[in-house]
Short mmCIF file of C-alpha atoms in Angstrom, two decimals:
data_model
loop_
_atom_site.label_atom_id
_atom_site.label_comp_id
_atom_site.label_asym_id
_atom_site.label_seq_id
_atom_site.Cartn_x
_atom_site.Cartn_y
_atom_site.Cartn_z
CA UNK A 14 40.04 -33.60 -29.17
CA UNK A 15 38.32 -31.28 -31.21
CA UNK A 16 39.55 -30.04 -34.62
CA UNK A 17 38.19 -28.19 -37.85
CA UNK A 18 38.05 -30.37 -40.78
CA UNK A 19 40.95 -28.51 -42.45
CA UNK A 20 42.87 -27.89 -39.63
CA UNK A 21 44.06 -30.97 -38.41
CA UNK A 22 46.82 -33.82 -39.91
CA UNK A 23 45.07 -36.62 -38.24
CA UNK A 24 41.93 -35.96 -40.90
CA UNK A 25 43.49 -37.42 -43.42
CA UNK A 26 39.80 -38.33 -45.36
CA UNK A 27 36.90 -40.48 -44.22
CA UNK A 28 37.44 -43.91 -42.54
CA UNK A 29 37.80 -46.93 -45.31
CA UNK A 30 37.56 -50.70 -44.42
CA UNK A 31 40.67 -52.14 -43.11
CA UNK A 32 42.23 -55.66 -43.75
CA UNK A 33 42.20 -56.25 -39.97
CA UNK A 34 39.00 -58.33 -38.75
CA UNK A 35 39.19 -56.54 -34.84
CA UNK A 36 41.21 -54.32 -32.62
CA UNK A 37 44.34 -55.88 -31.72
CA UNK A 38 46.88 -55.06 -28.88
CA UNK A 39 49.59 -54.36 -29.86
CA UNK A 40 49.43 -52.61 -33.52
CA UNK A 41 46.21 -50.17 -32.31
CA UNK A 42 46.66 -50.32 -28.03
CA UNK A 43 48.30 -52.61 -25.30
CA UNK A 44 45.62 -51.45 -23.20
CA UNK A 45 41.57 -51.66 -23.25
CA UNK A 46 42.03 -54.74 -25.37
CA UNK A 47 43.24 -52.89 -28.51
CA UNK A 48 40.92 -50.05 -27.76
CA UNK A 49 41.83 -46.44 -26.91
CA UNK A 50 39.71 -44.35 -24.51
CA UNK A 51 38.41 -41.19 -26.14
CA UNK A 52 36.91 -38.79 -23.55
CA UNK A 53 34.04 -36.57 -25.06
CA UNK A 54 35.03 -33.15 -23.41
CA UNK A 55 38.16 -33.89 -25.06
CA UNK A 56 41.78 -34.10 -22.91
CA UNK A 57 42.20 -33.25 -19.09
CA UNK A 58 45.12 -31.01 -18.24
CA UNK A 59 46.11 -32.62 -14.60
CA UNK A 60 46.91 -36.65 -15.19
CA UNK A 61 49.83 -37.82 -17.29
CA UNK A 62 48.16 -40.57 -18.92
CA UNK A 63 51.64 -41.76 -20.96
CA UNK A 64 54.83 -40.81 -19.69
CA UNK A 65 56.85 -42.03 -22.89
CA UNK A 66 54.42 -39.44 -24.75
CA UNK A 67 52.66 -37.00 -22.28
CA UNK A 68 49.58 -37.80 -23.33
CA UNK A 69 46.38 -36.53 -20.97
CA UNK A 70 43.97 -38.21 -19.23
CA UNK A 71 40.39 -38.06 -21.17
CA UNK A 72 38.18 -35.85 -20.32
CA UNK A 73 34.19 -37.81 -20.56
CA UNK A 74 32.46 -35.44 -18.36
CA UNK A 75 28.89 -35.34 -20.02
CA UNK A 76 27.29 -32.34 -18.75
CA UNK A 77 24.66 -29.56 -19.55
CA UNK A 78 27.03 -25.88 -19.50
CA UNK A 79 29.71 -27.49 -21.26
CA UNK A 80 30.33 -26.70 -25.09
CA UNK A 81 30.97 -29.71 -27.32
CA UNK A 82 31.29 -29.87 -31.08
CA UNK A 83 28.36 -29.87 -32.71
CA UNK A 84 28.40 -29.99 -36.32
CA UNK A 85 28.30 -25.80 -36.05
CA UNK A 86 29.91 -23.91 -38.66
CA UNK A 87 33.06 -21.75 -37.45
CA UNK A 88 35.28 -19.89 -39.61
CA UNK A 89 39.05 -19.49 -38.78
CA UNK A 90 41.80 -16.88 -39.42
CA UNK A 91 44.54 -18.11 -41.94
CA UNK A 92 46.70 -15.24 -40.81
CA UNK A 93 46.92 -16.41 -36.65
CA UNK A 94 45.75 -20.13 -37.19
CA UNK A 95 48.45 -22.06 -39.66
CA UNK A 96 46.34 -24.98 -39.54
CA UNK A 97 43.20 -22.85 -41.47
CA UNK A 98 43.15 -24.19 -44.90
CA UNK A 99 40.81 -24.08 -47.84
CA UNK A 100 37.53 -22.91 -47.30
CA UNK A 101 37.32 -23.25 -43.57
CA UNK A 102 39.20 -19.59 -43.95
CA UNK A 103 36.30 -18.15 -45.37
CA UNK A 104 32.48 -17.92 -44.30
CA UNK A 105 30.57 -19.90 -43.46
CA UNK A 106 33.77 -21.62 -42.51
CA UNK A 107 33.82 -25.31 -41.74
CA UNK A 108 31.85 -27.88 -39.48
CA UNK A 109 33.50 -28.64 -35.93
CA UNK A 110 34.04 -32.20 -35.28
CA UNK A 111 35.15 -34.49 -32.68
CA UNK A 112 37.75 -36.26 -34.13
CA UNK A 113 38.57 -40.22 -33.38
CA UNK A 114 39.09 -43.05 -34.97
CA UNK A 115 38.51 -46.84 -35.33
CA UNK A 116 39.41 -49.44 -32.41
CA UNK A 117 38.61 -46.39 -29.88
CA UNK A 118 36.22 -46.24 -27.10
CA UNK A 119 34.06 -42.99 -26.80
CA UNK A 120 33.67 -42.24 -22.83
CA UNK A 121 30.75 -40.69 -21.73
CA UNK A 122 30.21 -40.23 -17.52
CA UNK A 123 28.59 -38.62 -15.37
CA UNK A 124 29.83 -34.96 -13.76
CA UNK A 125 31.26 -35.78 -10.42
CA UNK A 126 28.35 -35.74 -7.56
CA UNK A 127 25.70 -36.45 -10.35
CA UNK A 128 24.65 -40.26 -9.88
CA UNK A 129 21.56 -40.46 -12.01
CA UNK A 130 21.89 -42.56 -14.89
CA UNK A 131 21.62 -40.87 -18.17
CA UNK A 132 20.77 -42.25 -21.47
CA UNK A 133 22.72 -41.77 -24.33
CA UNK A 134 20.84 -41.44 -27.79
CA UNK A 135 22.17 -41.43 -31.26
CA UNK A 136 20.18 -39.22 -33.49
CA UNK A 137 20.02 -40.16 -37.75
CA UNK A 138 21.55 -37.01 -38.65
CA UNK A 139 23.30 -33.87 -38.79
CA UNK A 140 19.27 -31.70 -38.89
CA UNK A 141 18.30 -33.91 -36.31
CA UNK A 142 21.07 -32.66 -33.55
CA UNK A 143 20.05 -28.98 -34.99
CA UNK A 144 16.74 -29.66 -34.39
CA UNK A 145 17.09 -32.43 -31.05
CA UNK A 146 14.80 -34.62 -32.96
CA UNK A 147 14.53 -37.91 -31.13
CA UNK A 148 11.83 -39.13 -33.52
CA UNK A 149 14.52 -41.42 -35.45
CA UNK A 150 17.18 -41.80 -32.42
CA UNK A 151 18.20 -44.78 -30.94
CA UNK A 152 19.43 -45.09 -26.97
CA UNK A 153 22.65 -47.00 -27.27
CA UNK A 154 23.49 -46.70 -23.37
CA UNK A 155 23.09 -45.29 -20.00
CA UNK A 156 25.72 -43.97 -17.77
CA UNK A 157 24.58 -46.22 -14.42
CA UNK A 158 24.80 -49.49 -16.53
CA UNK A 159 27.66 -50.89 -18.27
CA UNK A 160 28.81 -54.33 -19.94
CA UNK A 161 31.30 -56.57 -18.23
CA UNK A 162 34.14 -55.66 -20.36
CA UNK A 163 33.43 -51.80 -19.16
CA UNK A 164 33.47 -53.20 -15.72
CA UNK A 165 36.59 -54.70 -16.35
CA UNK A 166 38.15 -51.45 -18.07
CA UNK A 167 37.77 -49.66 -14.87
CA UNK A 168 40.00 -51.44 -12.72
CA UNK A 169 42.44 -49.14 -13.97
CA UNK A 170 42.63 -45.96 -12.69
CA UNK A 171 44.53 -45.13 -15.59
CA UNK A 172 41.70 -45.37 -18.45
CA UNK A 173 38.73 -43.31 -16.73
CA UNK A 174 38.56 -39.48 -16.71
CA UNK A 175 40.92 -37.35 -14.53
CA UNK A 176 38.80 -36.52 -11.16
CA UNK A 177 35.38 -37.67 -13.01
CA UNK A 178 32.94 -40.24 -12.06
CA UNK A 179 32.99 -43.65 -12.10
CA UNK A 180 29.49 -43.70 -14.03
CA UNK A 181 30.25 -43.98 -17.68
CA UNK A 182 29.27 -45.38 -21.04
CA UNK A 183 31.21 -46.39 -23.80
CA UNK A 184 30.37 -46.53 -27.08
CA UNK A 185 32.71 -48.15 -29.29
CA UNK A 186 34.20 -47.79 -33.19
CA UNK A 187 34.68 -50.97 -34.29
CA UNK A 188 37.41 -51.87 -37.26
CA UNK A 189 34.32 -52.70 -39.17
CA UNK A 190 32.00 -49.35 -38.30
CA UNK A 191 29.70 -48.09 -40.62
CA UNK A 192 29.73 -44.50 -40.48
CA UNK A 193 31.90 -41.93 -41.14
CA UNK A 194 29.86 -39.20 -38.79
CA UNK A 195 28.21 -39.54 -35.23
CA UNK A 196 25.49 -37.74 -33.55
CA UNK A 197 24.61 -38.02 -30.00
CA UNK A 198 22.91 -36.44 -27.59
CA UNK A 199 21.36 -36.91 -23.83
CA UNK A 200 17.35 -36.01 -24.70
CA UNK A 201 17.25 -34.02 -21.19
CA UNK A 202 20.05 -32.10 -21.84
CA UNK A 203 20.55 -31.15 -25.74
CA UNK A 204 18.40 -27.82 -25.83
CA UNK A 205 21.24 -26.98 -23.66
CA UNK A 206 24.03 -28.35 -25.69
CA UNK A 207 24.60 -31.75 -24.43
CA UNK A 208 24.88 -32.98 -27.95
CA UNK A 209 28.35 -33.98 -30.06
CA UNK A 210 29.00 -34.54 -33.72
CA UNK A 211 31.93 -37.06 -34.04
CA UNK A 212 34.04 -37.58 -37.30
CA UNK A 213 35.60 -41.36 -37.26
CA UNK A 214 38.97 -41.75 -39.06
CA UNK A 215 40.72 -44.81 -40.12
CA UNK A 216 43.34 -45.45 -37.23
CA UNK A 217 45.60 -47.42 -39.76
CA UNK A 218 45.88 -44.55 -42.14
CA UNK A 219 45.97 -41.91 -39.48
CA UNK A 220 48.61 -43.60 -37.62
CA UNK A 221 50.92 -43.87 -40.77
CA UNK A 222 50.23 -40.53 -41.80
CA UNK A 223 51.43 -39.49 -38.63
CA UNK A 224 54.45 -41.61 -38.31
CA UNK A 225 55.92 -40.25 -41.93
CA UNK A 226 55.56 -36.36 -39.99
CA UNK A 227 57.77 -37.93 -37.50
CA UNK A 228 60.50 -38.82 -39.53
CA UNK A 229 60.67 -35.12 -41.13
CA UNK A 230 59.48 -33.22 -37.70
CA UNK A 231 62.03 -30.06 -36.68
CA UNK A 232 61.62 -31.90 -32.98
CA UNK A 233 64.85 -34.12 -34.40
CA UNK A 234 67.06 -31.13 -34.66
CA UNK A 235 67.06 -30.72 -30.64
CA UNK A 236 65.93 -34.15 -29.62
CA UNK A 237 62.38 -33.52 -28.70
CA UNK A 238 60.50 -36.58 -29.82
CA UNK A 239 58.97 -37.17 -26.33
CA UNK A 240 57.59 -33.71 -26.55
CA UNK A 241 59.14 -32.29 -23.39
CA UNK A 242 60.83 -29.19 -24.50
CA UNK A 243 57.74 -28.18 -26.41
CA UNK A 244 53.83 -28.81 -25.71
CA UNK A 245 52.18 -30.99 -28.30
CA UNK A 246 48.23 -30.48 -29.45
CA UNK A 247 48.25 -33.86 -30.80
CA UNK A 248 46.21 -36.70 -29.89
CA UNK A 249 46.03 -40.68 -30.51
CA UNK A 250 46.80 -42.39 -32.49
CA UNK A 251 48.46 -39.31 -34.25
CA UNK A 252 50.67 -38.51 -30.93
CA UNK A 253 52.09 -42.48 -30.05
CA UNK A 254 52.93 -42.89 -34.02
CA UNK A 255 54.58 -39.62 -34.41
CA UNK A 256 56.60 -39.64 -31.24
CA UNK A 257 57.92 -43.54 -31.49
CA UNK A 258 58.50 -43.35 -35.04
CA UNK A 259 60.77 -39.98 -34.15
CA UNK A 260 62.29 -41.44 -31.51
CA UNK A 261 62.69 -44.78 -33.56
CA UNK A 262 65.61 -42.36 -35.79
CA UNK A 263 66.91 -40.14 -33.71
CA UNK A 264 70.37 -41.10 -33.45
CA UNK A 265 70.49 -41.69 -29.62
CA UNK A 266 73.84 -43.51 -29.93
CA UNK A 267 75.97 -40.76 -31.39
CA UNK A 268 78.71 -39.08 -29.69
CA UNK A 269 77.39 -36.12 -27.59
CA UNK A 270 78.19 -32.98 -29.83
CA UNK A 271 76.12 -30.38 -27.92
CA UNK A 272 73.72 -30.94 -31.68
CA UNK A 273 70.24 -31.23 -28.88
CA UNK A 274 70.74 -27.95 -27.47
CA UNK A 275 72.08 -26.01 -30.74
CA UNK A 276 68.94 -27.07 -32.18
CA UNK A 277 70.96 -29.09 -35.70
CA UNK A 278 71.07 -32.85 -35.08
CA UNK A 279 69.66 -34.93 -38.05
CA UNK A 280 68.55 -38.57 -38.30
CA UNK A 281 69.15 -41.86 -39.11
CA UNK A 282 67.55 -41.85 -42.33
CA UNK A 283 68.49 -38.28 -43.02
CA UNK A 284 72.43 -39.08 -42.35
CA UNK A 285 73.62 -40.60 -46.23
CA UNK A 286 76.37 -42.05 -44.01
CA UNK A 287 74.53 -44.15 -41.34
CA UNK A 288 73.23 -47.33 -43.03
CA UNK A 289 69.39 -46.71 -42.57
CA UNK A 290 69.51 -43.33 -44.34
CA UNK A 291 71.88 -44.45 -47.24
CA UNK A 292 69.75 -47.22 -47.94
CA UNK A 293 66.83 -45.14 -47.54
CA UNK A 294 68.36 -42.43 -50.04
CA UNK A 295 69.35 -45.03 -52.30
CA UNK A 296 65.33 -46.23 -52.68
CA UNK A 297 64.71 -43.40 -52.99
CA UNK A 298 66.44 -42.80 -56.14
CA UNK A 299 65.06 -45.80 -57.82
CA UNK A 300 61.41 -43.86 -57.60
CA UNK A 301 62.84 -41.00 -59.47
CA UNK A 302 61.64 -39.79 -62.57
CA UNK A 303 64.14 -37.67 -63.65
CA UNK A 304 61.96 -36.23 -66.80
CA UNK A 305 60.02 -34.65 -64.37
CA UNK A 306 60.90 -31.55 -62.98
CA UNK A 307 60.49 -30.56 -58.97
CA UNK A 308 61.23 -28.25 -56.39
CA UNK A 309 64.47 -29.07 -54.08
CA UNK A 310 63.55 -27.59 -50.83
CA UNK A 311 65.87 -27.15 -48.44
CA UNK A 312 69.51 -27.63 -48.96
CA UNK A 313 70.52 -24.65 -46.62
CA UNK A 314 69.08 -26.82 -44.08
CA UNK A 315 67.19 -23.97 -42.40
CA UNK A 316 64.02 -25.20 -43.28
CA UNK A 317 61.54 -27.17 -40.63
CA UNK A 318 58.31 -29.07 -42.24
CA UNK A 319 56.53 -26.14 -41.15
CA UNK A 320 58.81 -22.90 -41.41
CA UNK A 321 58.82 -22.37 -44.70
CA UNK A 322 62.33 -20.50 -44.22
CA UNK A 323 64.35 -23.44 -46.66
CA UNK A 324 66.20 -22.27 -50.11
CA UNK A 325 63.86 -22.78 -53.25
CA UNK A 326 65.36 -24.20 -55.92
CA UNK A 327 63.78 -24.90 -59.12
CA UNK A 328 66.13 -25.42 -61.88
CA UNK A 329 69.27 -26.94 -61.49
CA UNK A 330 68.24 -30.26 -59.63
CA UNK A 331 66.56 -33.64 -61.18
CA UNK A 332 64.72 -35.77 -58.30
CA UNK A 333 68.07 -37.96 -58.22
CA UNK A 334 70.87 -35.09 -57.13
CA UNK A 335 67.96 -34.02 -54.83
CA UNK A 336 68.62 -36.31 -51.85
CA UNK A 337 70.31 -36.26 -48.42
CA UNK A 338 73.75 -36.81 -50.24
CA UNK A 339 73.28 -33.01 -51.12
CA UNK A 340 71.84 -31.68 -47.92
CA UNK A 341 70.63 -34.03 -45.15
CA UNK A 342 67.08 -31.79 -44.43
CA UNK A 343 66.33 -31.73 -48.41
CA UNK A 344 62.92 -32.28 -49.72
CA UNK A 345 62.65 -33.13 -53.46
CA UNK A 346 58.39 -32.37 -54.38
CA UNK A 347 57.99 -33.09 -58.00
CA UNK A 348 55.96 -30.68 -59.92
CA UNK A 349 52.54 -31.14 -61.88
CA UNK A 350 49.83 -29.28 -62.83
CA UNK A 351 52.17 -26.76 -65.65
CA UNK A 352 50.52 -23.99 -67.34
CA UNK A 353 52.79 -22.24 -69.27
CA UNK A 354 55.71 -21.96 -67.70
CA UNK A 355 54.54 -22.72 -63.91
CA UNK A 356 53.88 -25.69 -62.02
CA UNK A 357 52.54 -26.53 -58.72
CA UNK A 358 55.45 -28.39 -56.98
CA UNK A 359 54.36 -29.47 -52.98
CA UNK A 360 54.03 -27.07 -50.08
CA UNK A 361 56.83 -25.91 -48.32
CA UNK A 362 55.11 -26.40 -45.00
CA UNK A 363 52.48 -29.18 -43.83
CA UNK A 364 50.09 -26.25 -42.80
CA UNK A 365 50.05 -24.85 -46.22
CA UNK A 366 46.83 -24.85 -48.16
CA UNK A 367 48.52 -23.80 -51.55
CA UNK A 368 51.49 -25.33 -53.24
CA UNK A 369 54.56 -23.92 -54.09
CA UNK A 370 54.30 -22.64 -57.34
CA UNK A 371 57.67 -23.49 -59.57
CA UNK A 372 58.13 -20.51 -62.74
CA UNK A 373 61.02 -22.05 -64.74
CA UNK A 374 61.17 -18.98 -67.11
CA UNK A 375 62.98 -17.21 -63.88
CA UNK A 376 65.69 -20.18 -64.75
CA UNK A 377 69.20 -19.05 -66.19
CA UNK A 378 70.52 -20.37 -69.54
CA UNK A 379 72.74 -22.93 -68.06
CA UNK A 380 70.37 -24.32 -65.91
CA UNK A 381 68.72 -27.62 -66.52
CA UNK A 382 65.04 -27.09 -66.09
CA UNK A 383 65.65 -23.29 -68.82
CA UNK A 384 62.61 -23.24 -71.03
CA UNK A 385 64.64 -23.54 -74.04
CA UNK A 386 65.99 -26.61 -73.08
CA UNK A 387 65.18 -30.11 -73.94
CA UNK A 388 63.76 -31.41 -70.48
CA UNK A 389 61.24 -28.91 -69.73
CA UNK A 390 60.33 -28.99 -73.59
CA UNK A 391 59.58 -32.87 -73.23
CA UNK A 392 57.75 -32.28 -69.87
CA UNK A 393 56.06 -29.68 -71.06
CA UNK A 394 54.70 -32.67 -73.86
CA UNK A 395 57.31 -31.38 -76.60
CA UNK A 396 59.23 -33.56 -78.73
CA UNK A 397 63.34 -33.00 -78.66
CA UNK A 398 64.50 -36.05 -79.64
CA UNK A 399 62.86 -35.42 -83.24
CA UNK A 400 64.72 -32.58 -83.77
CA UNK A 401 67.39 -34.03 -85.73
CA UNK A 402 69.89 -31.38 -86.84
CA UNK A 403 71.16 -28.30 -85.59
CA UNK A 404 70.87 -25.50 -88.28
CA UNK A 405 74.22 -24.90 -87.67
CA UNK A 406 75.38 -28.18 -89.85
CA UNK A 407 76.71 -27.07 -93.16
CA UNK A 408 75.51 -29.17 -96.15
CA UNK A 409 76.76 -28.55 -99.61
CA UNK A 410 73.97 -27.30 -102.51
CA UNK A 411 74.10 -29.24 -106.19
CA UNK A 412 75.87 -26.50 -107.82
CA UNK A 413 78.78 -27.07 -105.13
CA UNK A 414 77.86 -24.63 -102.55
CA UNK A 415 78.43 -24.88 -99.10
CA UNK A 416 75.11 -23.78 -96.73
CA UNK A 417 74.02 -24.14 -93.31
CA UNK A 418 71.22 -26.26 -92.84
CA UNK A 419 69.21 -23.33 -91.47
CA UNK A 420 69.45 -21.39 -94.63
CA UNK A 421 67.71 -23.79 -96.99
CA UNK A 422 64.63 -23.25 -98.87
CA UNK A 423 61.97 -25.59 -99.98
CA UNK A 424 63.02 -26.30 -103.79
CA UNK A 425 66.82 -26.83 -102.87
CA UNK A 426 68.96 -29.65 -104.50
CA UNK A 427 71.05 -30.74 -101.70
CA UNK A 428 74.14 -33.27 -102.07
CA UNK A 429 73.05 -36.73 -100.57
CA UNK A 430 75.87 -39.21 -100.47
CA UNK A 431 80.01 -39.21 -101.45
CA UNK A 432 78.72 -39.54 -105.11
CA UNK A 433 77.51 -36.18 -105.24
CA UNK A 434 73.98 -37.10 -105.79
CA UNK A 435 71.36 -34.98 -104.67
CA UNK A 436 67.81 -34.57 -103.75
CA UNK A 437 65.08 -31.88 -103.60
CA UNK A 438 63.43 -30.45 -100.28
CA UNK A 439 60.05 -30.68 -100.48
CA UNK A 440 59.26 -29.68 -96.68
CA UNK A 441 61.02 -29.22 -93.20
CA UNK A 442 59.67 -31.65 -90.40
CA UNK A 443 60.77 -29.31 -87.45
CA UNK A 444 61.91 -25.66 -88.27
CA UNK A 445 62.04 -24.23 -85.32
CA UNK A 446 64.71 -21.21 -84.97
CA UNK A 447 64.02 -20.06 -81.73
CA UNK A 448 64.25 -23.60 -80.26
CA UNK A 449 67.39 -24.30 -78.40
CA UNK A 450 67.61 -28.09 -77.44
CA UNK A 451 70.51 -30.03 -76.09
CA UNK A 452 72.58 -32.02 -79.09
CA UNK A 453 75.62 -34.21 -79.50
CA UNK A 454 78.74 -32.56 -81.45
CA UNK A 455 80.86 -35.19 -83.50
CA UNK A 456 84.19 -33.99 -84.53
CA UNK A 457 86.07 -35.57 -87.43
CA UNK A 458 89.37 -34.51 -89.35
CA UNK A 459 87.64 -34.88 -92.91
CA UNK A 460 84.86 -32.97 -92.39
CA UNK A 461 83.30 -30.22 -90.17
CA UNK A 462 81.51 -31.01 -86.99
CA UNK A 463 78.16 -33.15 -87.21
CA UNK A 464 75.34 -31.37 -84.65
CA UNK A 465 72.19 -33.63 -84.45
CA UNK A 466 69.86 -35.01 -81.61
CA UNK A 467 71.03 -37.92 -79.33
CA UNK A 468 68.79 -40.57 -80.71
CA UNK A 469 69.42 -39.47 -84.39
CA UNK A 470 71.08 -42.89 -86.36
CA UNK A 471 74.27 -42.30 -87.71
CA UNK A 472 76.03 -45.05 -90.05
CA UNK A 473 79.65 -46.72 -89.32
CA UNK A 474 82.15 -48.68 -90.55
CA UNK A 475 82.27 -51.81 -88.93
CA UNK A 476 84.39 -54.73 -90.33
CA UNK A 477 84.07 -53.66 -93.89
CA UNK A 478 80.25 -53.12 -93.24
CA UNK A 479 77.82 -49.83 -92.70
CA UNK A 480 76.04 -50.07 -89.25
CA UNK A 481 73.03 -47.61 -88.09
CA UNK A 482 74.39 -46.09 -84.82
CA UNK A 483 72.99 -43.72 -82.13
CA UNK A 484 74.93 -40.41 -82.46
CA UNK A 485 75.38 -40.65 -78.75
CA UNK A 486 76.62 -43.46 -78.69
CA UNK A 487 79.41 -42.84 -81.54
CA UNK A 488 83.04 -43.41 -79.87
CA UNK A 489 86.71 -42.09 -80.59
CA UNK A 490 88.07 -43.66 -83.52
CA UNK A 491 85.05 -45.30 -84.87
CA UNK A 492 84.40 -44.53 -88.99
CA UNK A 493 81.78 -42.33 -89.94
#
């Protein structure tokens, strides 16, 4: 399979030692031992290698006249290719890769009719395949010779090339490989482009990568996680994970409501009513920082994870009320990154090389994430909580007169206590007019209403004695 560097989901960063000792059946493949056949002309288009999947046969014809990926520079088109990201979009563009991963095999054979054996060289470096410089290259293998297990491999029709020959070499990518990047070539034939560049990805991180895509993938909505209404580009491990894990929650066992072919079923983890997706929603929540604000993507529902047509909303949701309780398609992508009043806050599609850029002075006054408010204040490393009291409160001067709190002046005598003792100001800790944070209102019949922060202490009556309480926390009836 060859990709771009940017282009593809299953390059998710360079391979990274895994906790496993070997490929296993089972977790990497049930067949080849725990190894996966990677062909290095990429997929045939004529054998169904997987059924469940419709996966291809490989394609390992090594061959001068071919073109394989060689490390070359190409540049792609962000406006026809919506997997061109970063600077693969602009010159010189990005290397071209052939893309695998650990616990695969990489098939090279012969062209059918050709039965010489060629050797198969790996060359030091990426100047080296420029230049088909053999000076530092190592043979690894010939085509006409092969191990037992090879031997053994090919009793399956299944694993070798569609229509190819039966004269192959493997070379394999252990759990344990050193490399990140590959460079072969046949010394006969690499003047005329017999040469590859491979790029080795961890299969662990690609497959789980890929698996998560499955579980938000628009294939769902009209029941498509075999990939038989729709071609799919993808390969392995990238194409098994994604379709099993798809298939794993699509809710096979509901009543048949017509949702496949009008294109709107949902999930079991994205149903709040089926027990996988309420207890998924309910973890969820117990991640959420709430002090942080995000954009809730999605709760029209018309929205894929790579449309980009899903309602924006910036301001009125915390990372909690964002959830499939709401809207079962919803995406909550918390925001970082502010500058001023704008934050980067995910991509709306998986394709998307920029994120979504949140600007919470668009938000209306009663919204929760408003400027003027106390949450984006705190995230945006201000202090509410300090702010004490409204300048609304009314306090009485030493000479008996009543003034709002926002009036005073420095030099002030202002009644302290029921004595009518007073005190001087000497400064203001926060006088900020043009602030507008969120406060706690405390009515009494005695007096006119109290305005001060949430956390400010306010002192009770309690059982004869005066306790420091939380002004949100003050109840009917208590005794201020």
């Amino acid at each position: 399979m060859y990709l771009t560097l940017a282009a593809a989901i299953l390059l998710i960063g360079a391979a990274s030692a895994q906790t496993k000792d070997s490929c296993i059946p089972g977790r990497h493949f049930n067949d080849e031992d725990g190894y996966f056949i990677s062909g290095v002309a990429g997929l045939s288009t004529e054998v169904a290698l997987d059924t469940d999947h419709g996966q291809k046969a490989p394609n390992s014809t090594w061959a001068t006249g071919l073109t394989y990926p060689a490390g070359e520079n190409v540049q792609c088109d962000p406006e026809t290719d919506r997997g061109c990201r970063g600077a693969c979009g602009v010159a010189p563009g990005c290397p071209q890769y052939y893309s695998t991963h650990t616990c695969s095999l990489l098939q090279f054979c012969n062209a059918p009719g050709n039965m010489e054996g060629q050797d198969i060289y790996q060359l030091p470096s990426q100047a080296a395949l420029d230049a088909c410089d053999f000076s530092g290259a190592t043979m690894v293998g010939n085509t006409a010779t092969s191990d037992q297990r090879r031997r053994d491999l090919k009793q399956n029709n299944r694993k070798l090339q569609a229509g190819g020959s039966s004269l192959c070499y493997e070379f394999p990518f252990e759990v344990d490989h050193e490399l990140t990047e590959y460079f072969f070539s046949s010394m006969e034939g690499c003047s005329a482009g017999q040469k590859v560049a491979v790029q080795v990805n961890d299969f662990d991180e690609t497959a789980d990568a890929c698996s998560r895509i499955g579980e938000t993938t628009s294939r769902l909505q009209n029941c498509d996680c075999r990939l038989q209404k729709k071609p799919s580009t993808l390969g392995e491990p990238c194409r098994t994970e994604f379709s099993d894990r798809c298939f794993e929650i699509m809710q096979t066992d509901r009543p048949d409501d017509g949702c496949c072919d009008r294109g709107d079923c949902i999930s079991t983890v994205q149903d709040f009513n089926h027990p996988d997706g309420n207890k998924q929603e309910l973890d969820r929540r117990e991640l959420c920082d709430d002090a942080v604000p995000g954009l809730c993507y999605n709760e029209d529902g018309l929205g894929t994870d790579t449309n980009r047509l899903g309602s924006t909303n910036c301001c009125t949701r915390t990372c909690t009320e964002c959830g499939t309780a709401l809207s079962a398609r919803v995406l909550w992508n918390p925001c970082e990154n502010l500058d001023g009043t704008v934050a980067e806050c995910g991509r709306l599609s998986r394709y998307d090389a920029s994120p979504f850029q949140c600007d919470f002075s668009l938000c209306g006054d009663d919204d929760t994430w408003n400027v003027a408010k106390c949450p984006f204040t705190t995230f945006a490393g201000g202090s509410c909580g300090g702010f004490c009291f409204a300048g609304d409160n009314m306090v009485t001067l030493a000479d008996g007169t009543p003034t709002k709190m926002k009036d005073l002046k420095i030099g002030d005598d202002v009644v302290v206590d029921e004595h009518g003792n007073y005190g001087k100001i000497y400064s203001f800790g926060h006088s900020l007019p043009d602030f507008k944070p969120e406060y706690t209102e405390i009515h009494s019949k005695a007096s006119p209403s109290l305005i001060l922060s949430d956390d400010h202490m306010v002192f009770v009556e309690k059982d004869g004695e005066r306790a420091a309480v939380r002004a949100d926390n003050i109840k009917m009836g208590d005794k201020l």
